[in-house]
């Protein structure tokens, strides 16, 4: 049975969490890592703008073949799909998405590492419980972190649109803006289940450092076991789906049915993680 939630309390808690992340270690660290990395990627895209525009025009060379092979490996898509997306979408935004989607899961985990963990560890949560429920505390912190993550993606998307408008020689303004909006939505959705998983880690450990260690440790352990195990035995590859990581590229580079499946999967994973975190917090001795 799902607990009753108070939307007013959740809104207040979410607003406080959003402001807290703007000036706290986890929020600043996640913003800095993503900003510096995305800035470096964009600088490289601008530096090689002529080459990227030649890819969009369908030009092929030995260098472009190598680049496409690398992007294909990162995105795990077929050659025809990749070429179609480079030629019919802004390659500056598409390539940025592929690169950022690779680090988005664990960066979003860093942003969400302290969803009540610090308050549980310091016992400060006891002073909040007379005013609101445990479920409201959990949801408020999750919503605030999700809004923070989405805001970061909006800033990234707007920057990508500006760069693409300046550098893209083969796509019009409407197409570039739509690709930029698509980028924002896709990266925002990628972060949701991982932020929700960090809610589990936070209420389980009651310590921010242990929370991020547990969360990122689980992420890389599953990625390693699922990846290496899949080479040894195909059945072990299914372990990768403990997280929705294998579906993240489909959010922008997949066909329309694949995009819908990936988007629904992100929301379902987030819901399952949140229900699990709520069950743990409800039974935990605070």
Coordinates of C-alpha atoms in Angstrom, one line a residue:
X1 CA 0.0 0.0 0.0
X2 CA 1.4 3.4 -1.0
X3 CA 1.6 6.0 1.7
X4 CA -0.5 9.2 1.5
X5 CA 1.5 12.2 0.3
X6 CA 1.0 15.9 1.1
X7 CA 1.8 17.9 -2.1
X8 CA 2.3 21.1 -0.1
X9 CA 4.9 19.5 2.1
X10 CA 6.6 17.9 -0.9
X11 CA 6.7 21.3 -2.8
X12 CA 8.3 23.0 0.2
X13 CA 10.9 20.3 0.8
X14 CA 11.7 20.1 -2.9
X15 CA 12.3 23.9 -3.1
X16 CA 14.6 23.7 -0.1
X17 CA 16.5 20.7 -1.6
X18 CA 16.9 22.5 -4.9
X19 CA 18.4 25.6 -3.2
X20 CA 20.5 23.4 -1.0
X21 CA 22.0 21.6 -4.0
X22 CA 22.9 24.9 -5.6
X23 CA 25.3 25.7 -2.7
X24 CA 26.2 22.2 -1.3
X25 CA 29.1 19.9 -2.1
X26 CA 27.1 17.2 -4.0
X27 CA 25.3 19.7 -6.2
X28 CA 28.3 21.8 -7.0
X29 CA 30.4 18.7 -7.6
X30 CA 27.9 17.2 -10.0
X31 CA 27.4 20.5 -11.8
X32 CA 31.2 21.1 -12.1
X33 CA 31.9 17.6 -13.5
X34 CA 29.1 17.7 -16.0
X35 CA 29.8 21.3 -17.0
X36 CA 33.5 20.8 -17.4
X37 CA 33.1 17.6 -19.4
X38 CA 30.3 18.9 -21.6
X39 CA 32.3 22.1 -22.1
X40 CA 35.3 20.1 -23.3
X41 CA 33.1 18.0 -25.6
X42 CA 31.6 21.1 -27.1
X43 CA 35.0 22.8 -27.5
X44 CA 36.2 19.7 -29.5
X45 CA 33.0 19.8 -31.6
X46 CA 33.6 23.4 -32.4
X47 CA 37.3 22.8 -33.1
X48 CA 36.4 20.1 -35.7
X49 CA 33.2 21.8 -37.0
X50 CA 34.3 21.4 -40.7
X51 CA 34.8 17.7 -40.3
X52 CA 31.5 17.2 -38.5
X53 CA 29.7 19.2 -41.2
X54 CA 31.3 16.9 -43.8
X55 CA 29.8 13.9 -41.9
X56 CA 26.4 15.5 -42.0
X57 CA 26.8 16.0 -45.7
X58 CA 27.6 12.3 -46.1
X59 CA 31.3 12.8 -46.8
X60 CA 33.4 9.7 -46.1
X61 CA 37.1 9.3 -45.5
X62 CA 39.3 7.1 -43.4
X63 CA 39.2 9.6 -40.5
X64 CA 35.4 9.7 -40.6
X65 CA 35.2 5.9 -40.7
X66 CA 37.2 5.8 -37.5
X67 CA 35.1 8.5 -35.8
X68 CA 31.9 6.7 -36.8
X69 CA 33.2 3.4 -35.4
X70 CA 34.0 5.1 -32.0
X71 CA 30.5 6.7 -31.9
X72 CA 28.9 3.4 -32.9
X73 CA 30.7 1.6 -30.0
X74 CA 29.6 4.3 -27.5
X75 CA 26.0 4.4 -28.7
X76 CA 25.7 0.7 -29.5
X77 CA 23.7 1.4 -32.8
X78 CA 23.9 0.1 -36.3
X79 CA 25.8 2.0 -39.0
X80 CA 22.7 2.9 -41.0
X81 CA 20.9 4.3 -37.9
X82 CA 24.0 6.3 -36.9
X83 CA 24.5 7.7 -40.4
X84 CA 20.8 8.6 -40.7
X85 CA 20.9 10.5 -37.4
X86 CA 24.1 12.4 -38.3
X87 CA 22.7 13.4 -41.6
X88 CA 19.1 14.2 -40.6
X89 CA 19.7 15.7 -37.1
X90 CA 22.2 18.2 -35.9
X91 CA 25.4 16.2 -35.5
X92 CA 26.7 18.7 -32.9
X93 CA 23.7 17.9 -30.6
X94 CA 23.7 14.1 -31.4
X95 CA 27.4 13.7 -30.7
X96 CA 27.1 15.7 -27.5
X97 CA 24.2 13.5 -26.3
X98 CA 26.2 10.3 -27.0
X99 CA 29.2 11.6 -25.0
X100 CA 27.2 13.1 -22.0
X101 CA 24.8 10.1 -21.8
X102 CA 27.8 7.9 -21.0
X103 CA 28.5 9.8 -17.7
X104 CA 25.0 11.0 -16.9
X105 CA 24.1 8.0 -14.6
X106 CA 26.9 8.3 -12.1
X107 CA 26.9 12.1 -12.2
X108 CA 23.2 12.2 -11.4
X109 CA 24.0 9.7 -8.6
X110 CA 26.5 12.2 -7.1
X111 CA 23.8 15.0 -7.2
X112 CA 21.4 12.7 -5.3
X113 CA 23.8 11.1 -2.8
X114 CA 22.3 12.9 0.3
X115 CA 18.5 12.4 0.1
X116 CA 17.9 12.3 3.9
X117 CA 21.2 10.4 4.5
X118 CA 22.8 13.3 6.5
X119 CA 19.6 14.0 8.5
X120 CA 19.3 10.3 9.4
X121 CA 23.0 10.1 10.5
X122 CA 22.8 13.3 12.5
X123 CA 19.3 12.4 13.9
X124 CA 18.1 15.7 12.6
X125 CA 15.3 13.9 10.9
X126 CA 13.6 13.4 14.2
X127 CA 12.8 17.1 14.4
X128 CA 11.2 17.0 11.0
X129 CA 8.9 14.0 11.6
X130 CA 6.4 15.8 13.8
X131 CA 5.8 18.2 11.0
X132 CA 5.6 15.9 8.0
X133 CA 5.7 12.2 7.2
X134 CA 8.7 10.0 6.2
X135 CA 7.2 9.5 2.7
X136 CA 6.9 13.3 2.2
X137 CA 10.5 13.7 3.3
X138 CA 11.7 11.1 0.8
X139 CA 9.6 12.4 -2.1
X140 CA 10.4 16.1 -1.4
X141 CA 14.2 15.4 -1.5
X142 CA 13.8 13.3 -4.7
X143 CA 11.7 15.9 -6.5
X144 CA 14.1 18.7 -5.5
X145 CA 17.1 16.7 -6.8
X146 CA 15.2 15.8 -10.0
X147 CA 14.4 19.5 -10.6
X148 CA 18.0 20.4 -10.0
X149 CA 19.2 17.7 -12.5
X150 CA 16.6 18.9 -15.1
X151 CA 17.7 22.5 -14.7
X152 CA 21.3 21.5 -15.4
X153 CA 20.1 19.7 -18.6
X154 CA 18.2 22.8 -19.7
X155 CA 21.3 24.9 -19.4
X156 CA 23.3 22.3 -21.3
X157 CA 20.6 22.0 -24.0
X158 CA 20.5 25.8 -24.5
X159 CA 24.3 25.9 -24.8
X160 CA 24.2 23.1 -27.3
X161 CA 21.5 24.9 -29.3
X162 CA 23.6 28.1 -29.5
X163 CA 26.7 26.1 -30.6
X164 CA 24.7 24.2 -33.2
X165 CA 23.1 27.3 -34.6
X166 CA 26.5 28.9 -35.0
X167 CA 28.3 25.8 -36.4
X168 CA 25.8 23.6 -38.2
X169 CA 25.7 24.2 -41.9
X170 CA 23.1 21.7 -42.9
X171 CA 20.2 22.0 -40.5
X172 CA 17.7 24.9 -40.0
X173 CA 16.9 26.7 -36.8
X174 CA 13.6 24.7 -36.2
X175 CA 15.4 21.4 -36.6
X176 CA 18.3 22.4 -34.3
X177 CA 15.9 23.7 -31.6
X178 CA 13.9 20.5 -31.7
X179 CA 17.0 18.4 -31.4
X180 CA 18.1 20.6 -28.4
X181 CA 14.7 20.1 -26.7
X182 CA 15.0 16.4 -27.4
X183 CA 18.5 16.4 -25.8
X184 CA 17.1 18.1 -22.6
X185 CA 14.3 15.6 -22.2
X186 CA 16.5 12.6 -22.9
X187 CA 19.2 13.5 -20.4
X188 CA 16.6 14.5 -17.8
X189 CA 14.9 11.2 -18.1
X190 CA 18.3 9.3 -17.9
X191 CA 18.9 10.8 -14.5
X192 CA 15.6 10.1 -12.8
X193 CA 16.0 6.3 -12.1
X194 CA 19.5 6.9 -10.8
X195 CA 18.5 9.7 -8.5
X196 CA 15.7 7.4 -7.3
X197 CA 18.2 4.6 -6.6
X198 CA 20.3 7.0 -4.6
X199 CA 17.2 7.5 -2.4
X200 CA 17.5 3.8 -1.5
X201 CA 21.2 4.2 -0.7
X202 CA 20.6 7.3 1.4
X203 CA 17.9 5.8 3.6
X204 CA 19.8 2.5 3.9
X205 CA 23.2 3.9 4.9
X206 CA 22.2 7.1 6.8
X207 CA 25.6 8.6 5.7
X208 CA 26.3 10.6 2.5
X209 CA 29.7 9.1 2.0
X210 CA 28.5 5.6 2.4
X211 CA 25.5 6.4 0.2
X212 CA 27.6 7.5 -2.8
X213 CA 30.0 4.6 -2.3
X214 CA 27.1 2.1 -2.3
X215 CA 25.3 3.7 -5.2
X216 CA 28.3 4.2 -7.6
X217 CA 29.8 0.9 -6.5
X218 CA 26.6 -0.9 -7.4
X219 CA 26.4 0.9 -10.7
X220 CA 30.0 0.0 -11.8
X221 CA 29.8 -3.5 -10.4
X222 CA 26.6 -4.2 -12.4
X223 CA 28.1 -2.6 -15.5
X224 CA 31.3 -4.7 -15.2
X225 CA 29.6 -8.0 -14.4
X226 CA 27.0 -7.5 -17.1
X227 CA 29.6 -6.4 -19.7
X228 CA 32.3 -9.0 -19.0
X229 CA 29.8 -11.7 -18.1
X230 CA 27.9 -11.1 -21.3
X231 CA 31.0 -12.0 -23.3
X232 CA 31.4 -15.2 -21.4
X233 CA 27.8 -16.2 -21.2
X234 CA 24.9 -14.4 -23.0
X235 CA 22.6 -15.1 -20.0
X236 CA 24.8 -13.0 -17.7
X237 CA 24.3 -10.0 -20.0
X238 CA 20.8 -9.6 -18.5
X239 CA 22.4 -8.4 -15.3
X240 CA 23.0 -5.0 -17.0
X241 CA 19.2 -4.4 -16.8
X242 CA 19.3 -4.1 -13.0
X243 CA 19.7 -0.4 -14.0
X244 CA 18.2 1.1 -17.2
X245 CA 21.6 2.0 -18.5
X246 CA 21.4 -0.1 -21.7
X247 CA 18.3 1.8 -22.7
X248 CA 19.6 5.4 -22.3
X249 CA 20.9 5.8 -25.8
X250 CA 17.5 4.8 -27.3
X251 CA 16.0 7.9 -25.7
X252 CA 17.5 10.0 -28.5
X253 CA 19.0 7.7 -31.1
X254 CA 16.3 5.0 -31.2
X255 CA 13.3 4.6 -33.5
X256 CA 10.0 6.0 -32.2
X257 CA 8.9 2.7 -30.6
X258 CA 12.3 2.4 -28.9
X259 CA 12.1 5.9 -27.6
X260 CA 8.7 5.2 -26.0
X261 CA 9.9 2.0 -24.5
X262 CA 13.1 3.6 -23.1
X263 CA 11.1 6.6 -21.7
X264 CA 8.5 4.4 -20.0
X265 CA 11.3 2.2 -18.7
X266 CA 13.1 5.1 -17.0
X267 CA 9.9 6.1 -15.3
X268 CA 9.1 2.6 -14.2
X269 CA 12.6 2.0 -12.8
X270 CA 12.4 5.3 -10.9
X271 CA 9.0 4.3 -9.5
X272 CA 10.2 0.9 -8.3
X273 CA 13.3 2.4 -6.7
X274 CA 11.2 5.0 -4.9
X275 CA 8.7 2.5 -3.6
X276 CA 11.7 0.4 -2.3
X277 CA 13.2 3.4 -0.7
X278 CA 9.9 4.3 1.0
X279 CA 9.5 0.8 2.3
X280 CA 13.0 0.9 3.8
X281 CA 12.5 4.4 5.4
X282 CA 9.1 3.4 6.8
X283 CA 10.6 0.4 8.7
X284 CA 13.9 2.1 9.7
X285 CA 14.5 3.0 13.3
X286 CA 15.2 6.8 13.3

